[in-house]
């Protein structure tokens, strides 16, 4: 059996947490006296916590001292974690567990490639932790997406060549990262947003097991 490296983003691909990041950031912006649009929010997906706050403050024309910046980061994460706290397995995105289990049963290497520092917590909460051979998250990388670092580190740890890796991503920055890494990029979401991906699916119901077999054999 051939082996491919299957690399999954977390927020917006495995769990429906992108909406919680949005709510928490929006609440933070409003507390500073402005708001931002859903279109702008697309630019925050896959982007690190620090970089996200820098972008939001620039949109609102707000400057903070280093201490206040750190405090806002902390507050945002506390707010986000309060949503995560009441999250259940119902928030797994459609068919993602079927895909993970099928790949696992086929002996395919599986990695997480996420910008989130909360990734391990969320995987444990949703009982998916053990399905991953490798986890690379915001605590393991120095360069955020669109740098390919997170996916290249995952490929290296899986011991699979980048050209034999398939990345599932919901963010523009993540698709760019996968493309730069020389991997097959599968966008999960809207084709109008993820046009640079090699292929776009709305969700995993569009990837039946025979399509996964084709990825493995290709
Ligand atoms: P945290 P992903 C990313 O996760 C999110 O898309 C992005 O919105 C978030 O700012 C980033 O993680 C950092 O997350 O604040 O939990 O460390 O999509 O790369 O799995
Ligand atoms: Mg994501």
Short mmCIF file of C-alpha atoms and ligand atoms in Angstrom, two decimals:
data_model
loop_
_atom_site.label_atom_id
_atom_site.label_comp_id
_atom_site.label_asym_id
_atom_site.label_seq_id
_atom_site.Cartn_x
_atom_site.Cartn_y
_atom_site.Cartn_z
CA UNK A 1 0.00 0.00 0.00
CA UNK A 2 1.31 3.43 -0.94
CA UNK A 3 1.62 6.00 1.84
CA UNK A 4 0.68 9.62 1.55
CA UNK A 5 0.90 12.29 4.22
CA UNK A 6 -2.55 13.59 5.08
CA UNK A 7 -2.30 16.94 6.87
CA UNK A 8 -5.36 18.55 8.39
CA UNK A 9 -5.82 22.10 9.55
CA UNK A 10 -7.95 22.29 12.72
CA UNK A 11 -10.16 25.39 13.00
CA UNK A 12 -12.68 25.39 10.17
CA UNK A 13 -11.63 21.98 8.81
CA UNK A 14 -12.07 19.52 11.67
CA UNK A 15 -14.15 21.58 14.08
CA UNK A 16 -16.45 24.51 13.61
CA UNK A 17 -14.36 26.78 15.82
CA UNK A 18 -13.70 29.48 13.20
CA UNK A 19 -17.01 31.06 14.24
CA UNK A 20 -15.82 31.28 17.87
CA UNK A 21 -12.57 32.99 16.88
CA UNK A 22 -14.71 35.46 14.92
CA UNK A 23 -17.07 36.11 17.84
CA UNK A 24 -14.23 36.62 20.30
CA UNK A 25 -12.26 38.95 18.00
CA UNK A 26 -15.39 40.91 17.13
CA UNK A 27 -16.20 41.36 20.81
CA UNK A 28 -12.67 42.62 21.40
CA UNK A 29 -12.90 45.10 18.50
CA UNK A 30 -16.26 46.37 19.76
CA UNK A 31 -14.83 46.92 23.24
CA UNK A 32 -12.28 49.18 21.53
CA UNK A 33 -15.00 51.05 19.66
CA UNK A 34 -15.08 49.55 16.17
CA UNK A 35 -16.06 46.38 14.29
CA UNK A 36 -14.84 44.53 11.21
CA UNK A 37 -16.53 42.64 8.40
CA UNK A 38 -16.80 38.93 7.59
CA UNK A 39 -14.71 39.60 4.50
CA UNK A 40 -11.95 41.02 6.70
CA UNK A 41 -12.38 38.01 8.99
CA UNK A 42 -11.27 35.71 6.13
CA UNK A 43 -7.86 37.37 6.48
CA UNK A 44 -7.66 36.21 10.11
CA UNK A 45 -8.25 32.53 9.38
CA UNK A 46 -5.12 30.44 9.82
CA UNK A 47 -3.26 33.52 11.09
CA UNK A 48 -1.56 33.45 14.51
CA UNK A 49 -3.16 35.08 17.54
CA UNK A 50 -0.57 37.89 17.71
CA UNK A 51 -0.73 38.64 13.99
CA UNK A 52 -4.55 38.61 14.11
CA UNK A 53 -4.60 41.26 16.83
CA UNK A 54 -2.10 43.40 14.91
CA UNK A 55 -4.34 43.27 11.84
CA UNK A 56 -7.53 44.05 13.77
CA UNK A 57 -5.95 47.04 15.54
CA UNK A 58 -4.73 48.36 12.19
CA UNK A 59 -8.30 48.09 10.79
CA UNK A 60 -9.62 50.07 13.74
CA UNK A 61 -6.75 52.57 13.68
CA UNK A 62 -6.01 51.71 17.32
CA UNK A 63 -2.54 51.60 18.89
CA UNK A 64 -1.93 49.82 22.20
CA UNK A 65 0.98 49.74 24.61
CA UNK A 66 2.80 46.43 24.86
CA UNK A 67 1.10 45.70 28.19
CA UNK A 68 -2.39 46.45 26.85
CA UNK A 69 -1.67 44.41 23.72
CA UNK A 70 -0.78 41.38 25.85
CA UNK A 71 -3.84 41.93 28.02
CA UNK A 72 -6.15 42.01 24.99
CA UNK A 73 -4.55 38.81 23.65
CA UNK A 74 -5.17 37.14 26.97
CA UNK A 75 -8.76 38.38 27.14
CA UNK A 76 -9.49 37.16 23.61
CA UNK A 77 -8.19 33.71 24.43
CA UNK A 78 -10.18 33.51 27.67
CA UNK A 79 -13.29 34.51 25.75
CA UNK A 80 -12.55 31.96 23.01
CA UNK A 81 -11.91 29.22 25.59
CA UNK A 82 -15.27 29.92 27.24
CA UNK A 83 -16.92 28.97 23.92
CA UNK A 84 -14.65 25.92 23.62
CA UNK A 85 -15.58 24.87 27.13
CA UNK A 86 -19.18 24.19 26.13
CA UNK A 87 -18.24 22.69 22.77
CA UNK A 88 -19.10 19.06 22.08
CA UNK A 89 -18.47 16.47 19.39
CA UNK A 90 -21.55 17.88 17.64
CA UNK A 91 -19.25 20.58 16.37
CA UNK A 92 -17.11 18.24 14.36
CA UNK A 93 -17.58 19.24 10.75
CA UNK A 94 -19.59 16.87 8.54
CA UNK A 95 -17.91 13.55 7.71
CA UNK A 96 -14.49 14.56 8.97
CA UNK A 97 -14.42 11.71 11.47
CA UNK A 98 -15.33 9.19 8.74
CA UNK A 99 -12.40 10.48 6.64
CA UNK A 100 -9.95 10.32 9.55
CA UNK A 101 -11.05 6.80 10.53
CA UNK A 102 -10.89 5.55 6.95
CA UNK A 103 -7.36 6.90 6.45
CA UNK A 104 -6.31 5.45 9.79
CA UNK A 105 -7.73 2.03 8.84
CA UNK A 106 -5.82 2.23 5.56
CA UNK A 107 -2.59 2.78 7.53
CA UNK A 108 -2.13 6.27 6.13
CA UNK A 109 0.00 8.77 8.08
CA UNK A 110 -2.10 11.60 9.52
CA UNK A 111 -0.89 14.95 10.88
CA UNK A 112 -2.41 18.09 12.27
CA UNK A 113 -1.02 21.36 10.87
CA UNK A 114 -2.65 24.18 12.81
CA UNK A 115 -1.72 27.71 13.86
CA UNK A 116 -3.66 27.31 17.10
CA UNK A 117 -2.05 27.04 20.50
CA UNK A 118 -5.29 25.45 21.71
CA UNK A 119 -5.14 22.58 19.22
CA UNK A 120 -4.29 19.75 21.60
CA UNK A 121 -7.03 20.79 24.00
CA UNK A 122 -9.64 20.81 21.22
CA UNK A 123 -8.55 17.43 19.83
CA UNK A 124 -8.79 15.93 23.30
CA UNK A 125 -12.19 17.48 23.90
CA UNK A 126 -13.52 15.99 20.67
CA UNK A 127 -11.85 12.59 21.26
CA UNK A 128 -9.83 12.80 18.05
CA UNK A 129 -6.39 13.16 19.60
CA UNK A 130 -5.40 9.51 19.16
CA UNK A 131 -6.13 9.51 15.42
CA UNK A 132 -3.17 11.80 14.75
CA UNK A 133 0.34 10.41 14.32
CA UNK A 134 1.83 13.89 14.50
CA UNK A 135 0.60 17.20 15.83
CA UNK A 136 2.22 20.44 14.70
CA UNK A 137 0.53 23.53 16.10
CA UNK A 138 1.11 27.12 17.12
CA UNK A 139 3.35 25.98 19.96
CA UNK A 140 5.77 24.23 17.57
CA UNK A 141 6.41 26.73 14.79
CA UNK A 142 8.00 30.14 14.60
CA UNK A 143 6.55 31.32 11.29
CA UNK A 144 2.79 31.58 10.84
CA UNK A 145 0.89 30.61 7.69
CA UNK A 146 1.26 31.66 4.83
CA UNK A 147 4.77 30.43 5.65
CA UNK A 148 4.89 26.73 4.70
CA UNK A 149 6.76 25.94 7.94
CA UNK A 150 3.88 24.24 9.78
CA UNK A 151 3.23 21.81 6.89
CA UNK A 152 6.91 21.17 6.13
CA UNK A 153 7.55 20.31 9.79
CA UNK A 154 4.53 17.97 9.72
CA UNK A 155 5.80 16.23 6.53
CA UNK A 156 9.27 15.85 8.01
CA UNK A 157 7.91 14.32 11.20
CA UNK A 158 5.67 11.98 9.21
CA UNK A 159 8.74 11.08 7.09
CA UNK A 160 6.77 11.72 3.91
CA UNK A 161 8.06 13.91 1.05
CA UNK A 162 6.16 17.23 0.70
CA UNK A 163 5.09 16.27 -2.86
CA UNK A 164 3.33 13.23 -1.39
CA UNK A 165 1.35 15.27 1.14
CA UNK A 166 -2.25 16.40 0.86
CA UNK A 167 -3.35 19.40 2.92
CA UNK A 168 -6.92 20.21 3.93
CA UNK A 169 -7.34 23.92 4.72
CA UNK A 170 -10.12 26.47 5.15
CA UNK A 171 -7.98 29.62 5.00
CA UNK A 172 -6.43 31.63 2.21
CA UNK A 173 -3.17 31.83 4.18
CA UNK A 174 -3.16 28.04 4.70
CA UNK A 175 -3.75 27.26 1.02
CA UNK A 176 -0.87 29.57 0.16
CA UNK A 177 1.29 27.75 2.75
CA UNK A 178 0.42 24.32 1.29
CA UNK A 179 1.07 25.48 -2.27
CA UNK A 180 4.44 26.96 -1.31
CA UNK A 181 5.30 23.68 0.45
CA UNK A 182 4.70 21.86 -2.88
CA UNK A 183 1.78 19.85 -1.47
CA UNK A 184 -1.63 19.10 -2.96
CA UNK A 185 -3.97 21.72 -1.47
CA UNK A 186 -7.61 20.95 -0.86
CA UNK A 187 -9.67 23.96 0.16
CA UNK A 188 -12.56 23.28 2.52
CA UNK A 189 -15.13 26.03 2.06
CA UNK A 190 -16.10 28.40 -0.71
CA UNK A 191 -14.41 28.28 -4.12
CA UNK A 192 -14.85 32.05 -4.38
CA UNK A 193 -12.54 32.48 -1.36
CA UNK A 194 -10.17 29.53 -1.82
CA UNK A 195 -9.57 29.88 -5.57
CA UNK A 196 -5.82 29.20 -5.27
CA UNK A 197 -6.41 25.65 -3.96
CA UNK A 198 -5.80 22.67 -6.27
CA UNK A 199 -9.34 21.61 -5.50
CA UNK A 200 -12.15 22.98 -3.33
CA UNK A 201 -14.79 20.99 -1.47
CA UNK A 202 -17.63 22.45 0.57
CA UNK A 203 -17.07 19.79 3.22
CA UNK A 204 -15.91 16.18 3.56
CA UNK A 205 -19.22 14.71 2.39
CA UNK A 206 -17.81 15.49 -1.07
CA UNK A 207 -14.89 13.11 -0.49
CA UNK A 208 -16.20 9.53 -0.44
CA UNK A 209 -13.83 6.70 0.46
CA UNK A 210 -13.13 5.83 -3.20
CA UNK A 211 -11.89 9.40 -3.70
CA UNK A 212 -9.61 8.96 -0.68
CA UNK A 213 -8.32 5.74 -2.30
CA UNK A 214 -7.51 7.77 -5.41
CA UNK A 215 -5.49 10.24 -3.33
CA UNK A 216 -3.60 7.32 -1.80
CA UNK A 217 -2.87 5.71 -5.18
CA UNK A 218 -2.10 8.89 -7.16
P1 LIG B 1 -5.21 30.29 18.93
P2 LIG B 1 -6.02 26.84 12.27
C1 LIG B 1 -5.94 29.18 13.53
O1 LIG B 1 -6.17 27.81 13.54
C2 LIG B 1 -7.25 29.95 13.33
O2 LIG B 1 -7.73 29.78 12.02
C3 LIG B 1 -7.00 31.41 13.57
O3 LIG B 1 -8.22 32.12 13.45
C4 LIG B 1 -6.40 31.60 14.96
O4 LIG B 1 -6.11 32.96 15.20
C5 LIG B 1 -5.12 30.78 15.07
O5 LIG B 1 -5.42 29.42 14.81
C6 LIG B 1 -4.49 30.88 16.44
O6 LIG B 1 -5.34 30.21 17.33
O7 LIG B 1 -5.58 31.67 19.33
O8 LIG B 1 -6.17 29.21 19.37
O9 LIG B 1 -3.77 29.95 19.25
O10 LIG B 1 -7.10 27.24 11.33
O11 LIG B 1 -4.61 27.04 11.74
O12 LIG B 1 -6.24 25.47 12.88
MG1 LIG B 2 -8.34 26.88 9.70
#
